[in-house]
Amino acid sequence: MPRKSKPQQQAGDTYAKLRVLHPDAHCELDHKTAFELLVATVLSAQTTDVLVNKTTPKLFARWPDARSLAAASVEDVSAVLRERLGMYNQKAKNIVGLAKKLVAEHGGEVPQTLDELIELPGVGRKTANVVLGVIWDKPEGVVVDTHVQRLAQRLGWTKESKPEGIEKALCGLFPREDWAMLSHTLIFHGRRVCFARKPACAACGINEACPCAFKAENVGRKPPRKRLPIVP
Ligand code: SF4
């Protein structure tokens, strides 16, 4: 096994502490099957896991698998989604479309490769890696959401600001077997301690290892939206 570089060693030490702080870290999208996780992850774009988890019980009670969802009308699915989610028409179109493709090309099952998953409507690299990591523990990369993005920057693991660059940096710092759990752990820490606006540095169990401790407010946050000037 190749020797770890100093940055790999330091990042690994901090990650080990985070694992101790969040031993129960896991994917917080409720699901019982690969199909349910795939659909829930597609629905989670631009919204919270909490709202998705309030939506999917009704959705899966009516359409529990790819075959039933493939036969549903987009309008009926959209009507269920719109109770809690935005972009409901597009999301309904995507999940019915992906169910049809699962039935037509994969016998109604969720495929187990990145290349096949990203061919499904509404499924990008991030969604595919959630499913590959959570269901089969074989992700092809690190899932970089807003929390992972912020934490990776605050912990000094990358200077990149775009998800692709951050993913590449994290894949270089951590061994493949850590990739899936790394995301869950960072997301847990981001949701419970290292908040975007007011990180709880005083209560943070890794503040001694964090280069941004007590000065992180403006690190890793999205730039404020520019207001367009009002034209009279
Ligand atoms: S010390 Fe502060 S900025 Fe660093 S990880 Fe902890 S909460 Fe986040």
CSV table of C-alpha atoms and ligand atoms in Angstrom, one decimal:
chain,number,residue,atom,x,y,z
A,1,MET,CA,0.0,0.0,0.0
A,2,PRO,CA,1.5,3.4,-1.0
A,3,ARG,CA,2.6,5.7,1.8
A,4,LYS,CA,0.1,8.5,2.6
A,5,SER,CA,1.1,12.1,1.9
A,6,LYS,CA,0.9,14.6,4.7
A,7,PRO,CA,-2.4,16.1,3.5
A,8,GLN,CA,-3.9,12.6,3.2
A,9,GLN,CA,-2.7,11.8,6.7
A,10,GLN,CA,-4.0,15.0,8.2
A,11,ALA,CA,-7.4,14.7,6.4
A,12,GLY,CA,-7.6,11.1,7.5
A,13,ASP,CA,-7.0,12.0,11.1
A,14,THR,CA,-9.7,14.7,11.1
A,15,TYR,CA,-12.1,12.3,9.3
A,16,ALA,CA,-11.5,9.7,12.0
A,17,LYS,CA,-12.5,12.2,14.6
A,18,LEU,CA,-15.6,13.1,12.7
A,19,ARG,CA,-16.5,9.4,12.5
A,20,VAL,CA,-16.3,9.2,16.3
A,21,LEU,CA,-18.5,12.3,16.6
A,22,HIS,CA,-21.1,11.0,14.1
A,23,PRO,CA,-21.1,7.2,14.4
A,24,ASP,CA,-24.7,7.0,13.2
A,25,ALA,CA,-24.1,9.0,10.0
A,26,HIS,CA,-26.2,7.7,7.1
A,27,CYS,CA,-28.2,8.7,4.1
A,28,GLU,CA,-31.2,10.6,5.5
A,29,LEU,CA,-33.5,10.0,2.6
A,30,ASP,CA,-36.0,7.3,3.7
A,31,HIS,CA,-36.1,4.2,1.5
A,32,LYS,CA,-36.6,0.5,1.6
A,33,THR,CA,-35.3,-0.4,-1.9
A,34,ALA,CA,-32.8,0.8,-4.5
A,35,PHE,CA,-35.7,2.0,-6.6
A,36,GLU,CA,-37.1,4.1,-3.7
A,37,LEU,CA,-33.7,5.6,-3.0
A,38,LEU,CA,-33.2,6.4,-6.7
A,39,VAL,CA,-36.5,8.2,-6.9
A,40,ALA,CA,-36.1,10.0,-3.6
A,41,THR,CA,-32.7,11.2,-4.6
A,42,VAL,CA,-34.0,12.6,-7.9
A,43,LEU,CA,-36.8,14.3,-5.9
A,44,SER,CA,-34.2,15.8,-3.5
A,45,ALA,CA,-32.8,18.3,-6.1
A,46,GLN,CA,-33.3,21.9,-4.8
A,47,THR,CA,-35.1,20.8,-1.7
A,48,THR,CA,-34.6,19.2,1.7
A,49,ASP,CA,-34.5,15.6,2.6
A,50,VAL,CA,-37.2,16.4,5.2
A,51,LEU,CA,-39.7,17.5,2.6
A,52,VAL,CA,-38.8,14.5,0.3
A,53,ASN,CA,-39.4,12.1,3.3
A,54,LYS,CA,-42.8,13.7,3.8
A,55,THR,CA,-43.7,13.1,0.1
A,56,THR,CA,-42.4,9.6,-0.6
A,57,PRO,CA,-44.7,7.6,1.7
A,58,LYS,CA,-47.7,8.6,-0.3
A,59,LEU,CA,-45.9,8.3,-3.6
A,60,PHE,CA,-44.6,4.8,-2.9
A,61,ALA,CA,-47.9,3.6,-1.4
A,62,ARG,CA,-49.5,4.3,-4.8
A,63,TRP,CA,-46.5,3.4,-7.1
A,64,PRO,CA,-44.2,1.0,-5.1
A,65,ASP,CA,-42.0,-0.1,-8.0
A,66,ALA,CA,-40.7,0.8,-11.4
A,67,ARG,CA,-43.5,-1.1,-13.2
A,68,SER,CA,-46.3,0.7,-11.4
A,69,LEU,CA,-44.7,4.1,-11.7
A,70,ALA,CA,-43.9,3.5,-15.4
A,71,ALA,CA,-47.7,3.0,-16.0
A,72,ALA,CA,-48.7,6.1,-14.1
A,73,SER,CA,-49.7,9.4,-15.7
A,74,VAL,CA,-47.3,12.3,-15.2
A,75,GLU,CA,-50.3,14.5,-14.2
A,76,ASP,CA,-51.2,12.1,-11.3
A,77,VAL,CA,-47.6,11.9,-10.1
A,78,SER,CA,-47.2,15.6,-10.3
A,79,ALA,CA,-50.4,16.1,-8.2
A,80,VAL,CA,-48.8,14.1,-5.4
A,81,LEU,CA,-45.4,15.9,-5.6
A,82,ARG,CA,-46.9,19.4,-5.7
A,83,GLU,CA,-48.3,19.0,-2.1
A,84,ARG,CA,-44.8,19.6,-0.8
A,85,LEU,CA,-42.2,20.0,-3.6
A,86,GLY,CA,-41.3,22.6,-6.1
A,87,MET,CA,-40.5,21.8,-9.7
A,88,TYR,CA,-43.1,19.1,-9.4
A,89,ASN,CA,-44.0,18.9,-13.1
A,90,GLN,CA,-40.3,18.4,-14.2
A,91,LYS,CA,-39.7,15.9,-11.3
A,92,ALA,CA,-42.8,13.9,-12.1
A,93,LYS,CA,-41.7,13.7,-15.8
A,94,ASN,CA,-38.3,12.6,-14.7
A,95,ILE,CA,-39.4,9.8,-12.3
A,96,VAL,CA,-42.0,8.4,-14.6
A,97,GLY,CA,-39.5,8.6,-17.5
A,98,LEU,CA,-36.8,6.8,-15.4
A,99,ALA,CA,-39.3,4.1,-14.4
A,100,LYS,CA,-40.2,3.5,-18.0
A,101,LYS,CA,-36.5,3.2,-18.9
A,102,LEU,CA,-35.9,0.8,-16.0
A,103,VAL,CA,-38.7,-1.4,-17.2
A,104,ALA,CA,-37.7,-1.2,-20.9
A,105,GLU,CA,-34.0,-1.7,-20.5
A,106,HIS,CA,-33.3,-3.2,-17.1
A,107,GLY,CA,-36.1,-5.6,-16.3
A,108,GLY,CA,-37.6,-3.1,-13.8
A,109,GLU,CA,-34.4,-3.2,-11.6
A,110,VAL,CA,-32.0,-0.4,-10.8
A,111,PRO,CA,-28.7,-0.9,-12.7
A,112,GLN,CA,-25.5,-1.0,-10.7
A,113,THR,CA,-23.1,1.0,-12.9
A,114,LEU,CA,-22.6,4.7,-13.1
A,115,ASP,CA,-22.7,4.7,-16.9
A,116,GLU,CA,-26.2,3.0,-16.9
A,117,LEU,CA,-27.5,5.1,-14.1
A,118,ILE,CA,-26.6,8.5,-15.6
A,119,GLU,CA,-28.6,7.5,-18.8
A,120,LEU,CA,-31.8,7.7,-16.7
A,121,PRO,CA,-33.9,10.9,-16.8
A,122,GLY,CA,-33.1,13.3,-14.0
A,123,VAL,CA,-30.1,11.2,-12.8
A,124,GLY,CA,-26.7,12.9,-12.8
A,125,ARG,CA,-23.4,11.8,-11.4
A,126,LYS,CA,-24.3,12.9,-7.9
A,127,THR,CA,-27.6,10.9,-7.8
A,128,ALA,CA,-25.9,7.9,-9.3
A,129,ASN,CA,-23.2,7.9,-6.7
A,130,VAL,CA,-25.7,8.2,-3.8
A,131,VAL,CA,-27.4,5.0,-5.0
A,132,LEU,CA,-24.1,3.2,-5.8
A,133,GLY,CA,-22.7,4.1,-2.4
A,134,VAL,CA,-25.7,3.6,-0.2
A,135,ILE,CA,-27.1,0.4,-1.8
A,136,TRP,CA,-24.0,-1.4,-3.0
A,137,ASP,CA,-21.2,0.5,-1.3
A,138,LYS,CA,-19.4,0.9,-4.6
A,139,PRO,CA,-19.5,4.6,-5.5
A,140,GLU,CA,-17.5,5.9,-8.4
A,141,GLY,CA,-16.8,9.2,-6.6
A,142,VAL,CA,-17.6,11.3,-3.6
A,143,VAL,CA,-21.1,12.8,-3.4
A,144,VAL,CA,-20.6,16.6,-3.1
A,145,ASP,CA,-23.7,18.5,-2.0
A,146,THR,CA,-23.8,21.9,-0.4
A,147,HIS,CA,-22.7,20.6,3.1
A,148,VAL,CA,-19.8,18.6,1.7
A,149,GLN,CA,-18.8,21.6,-0.4
A,150,ARG,CA,-18.7,23.9,2.6
A,151,LEU,CA,-17.0,21.5,4.9
A,152,ALA,CA,-14.3,20.5,2.5
A,153,GLN,CA,-13.4,24.2,2.1
A,154,ARG,CA,-13.5,25.0,5.8
A,155,LEU,CA,-11.4,22.0,6.7
A,156,GLY,CA,-8.8,23.1,4.2
A,157,TRP,CA,-9.1,20.0,2.1
A,158,THR,CA,-9.5,21.9,-1.1
A,159,LYS,CA,-9.4,25.4,-2.5
A,160,GLU,CA,-11.8,24.4,-5.3
A,161,SER,CA,-15.3,25.9,-5.2
A,162,LYS,CA,-17.0,23.8,-8.0
A,163,PRO,CA,-18.4,20.4,-7.1
A,164,GLU,CA,-16.4,18.6,-9.8
A,165,GLY,CA,-13.1,20.1,-8.5
A,166,ILE,CA,-14.0,19.3,-4.9
A,167,GLU,CA,-14.9,15.7,-5.7
A,168,LYS,CA,-11.6,15.2,-7.5
A,169,ALA,CA,-9.7,16.7,-4.5
A,170,LEU,CA,-11.6,14.4,-2.0
A,171,CYS,CA,-11.1,11.3,-4.1
A,172,GLY,CA,-7.4,12.1,-4.0
A,173,LEU,CA,-7.3,12.6,-0.3
A,174,PHE,CA,-9.3,9.6,0.8
A,175,PRO,CA,-9.2,5.9,-0.1
A,176,ARG,CA,-12.1,4.6,-2.2
A,177,GLU,CA,-13.6,2.6,0.7
A,178,ASP,CA,-14.2,5.8,2.6
A,179,TRP,CA,-15.9,7.7,-0.2
A,180,ALA,CA,-19.6,6.8,0.6
A,181,MET,CA,-19.3,7.3,4.4
A,182,LEU,CA,-17.2,10.4,4.0
A,183,SER,CA,-20.2,12.2,2.4
A,184,HIS,CA,-22.7,11.1,5.0
A,185,THR,CA,-20.4,12.1,7.8
A,186,LEU,CA,-19.7,15.6,6.4
A,187,ILE,CA,-23.4,16.1,5.7
A,188,PHE,CA,-24.2,15.1,9.3
A,189,HIS,CA,-21.6,17.5,10.7
A,190,GLY,CA,-22.8,20.3,8.3
A,191,ARG,CA,-26.4,19.8,9.4
A,192,ARG,CA,-25.7,19.6,13.2
A,193,VAL,CA,-22.6,21.7,13.9
A,194,CYS,CA,-20.9,23.4,11.0
A,195,PHE,CA,-23.9,25.4,9.9
A,196,ALA,CA,-23.5,27.6,6.8
A,197,ARG,CA,-24.4,30.9,8.5
A,198,LYS,CA,-23.3,30.4,12.1
A,199,PRO,CA,-21.0,27.4,12.5
A,200,ALA,CA,-20.9,26.2,16.2
A,201,CYS,CA,-17.1,26.3,16.4
A,202,ALA,CA,-17.0,26.4,20.2
A,203,ALA,CA,-19.0,23.2,20.4
A,204,CYS,CA,-17.2,21.5,17.5
A,205,GLY,CA,-15.2,18.4,18.3
A,206,ILE,CA,-12.7,19.0,15.6
A,207,ASN,CA,-12.1,22.8,16.1
A,208,GLU,CA,-8.4,22.1,17.0
A,209,ALA,CA,-7.8,20.6,13.6
A,210,CYS,CA,-9.9,23.1,11.6
A,211,PRO,CA,-8.0,26.0,9.9
A,212,CYS,CA,-11.2,28.0,9.8
A,213,ALA,CA,-12.3,27.6,13.4
A,214,PHE,CA,-14.0,30.7,14.8
A,215,LYS,CA,-13.6,32.5,11.5
A,216,ALA,CA,-15.6,30.3,9.1
A,217,GLU,CA,-18.7,32.4,8.5
A,218,ASN,CA,-17.7,33.5,5.1
A,219,VAL,CA,-15.9,30.3,4.0
A,220,GLY,CA,-17.6,27.8,1.7
A,221,ARG,CA,-20.9,29.8,1.4
A,222,LYS,CA,-22.6,30.6,-1.7
A,223,PRO,CA,-22.0,34.3,-2.8
A,224,PRO,CA,-25.1,36.5,-2.1
A,225,ARG,CA,-27.4,36.9,-5.0
A,226,LYS,CA,-26.8,40.2,-6.8
A,227,ARG,CA,-29.9,42.3,-7.0
A,228,LEU,CA,-30.6,43.6,-10.4
A,229,PRO,CA,-30.9,47.4,-10.5
A,230,ILE,CA,-34.5,48.7,-10.9
A,231,VAL,CA,-34.8,50.4,-14.2
A,232,PRO,CA,-37.3,53.3,-14.0
B,1,SF4,S1,-14.4,24.4,13.8
B,1,SF4,FE1,-16.1,25.6,13.0
B,1,SF4,S2,-15.7,25.8,10.8
B,1,SF4,FE2,-14.4,24.2,11.6
B,1,SF4,S3,-15.6,22.3,11.2
B,1,SF4,FE3,-16.0,22.9,13.3
B,1,SF4,S4,-17.8,24.2,13.2
B,1,SF4,FE4,-17.0,24.0,11.1
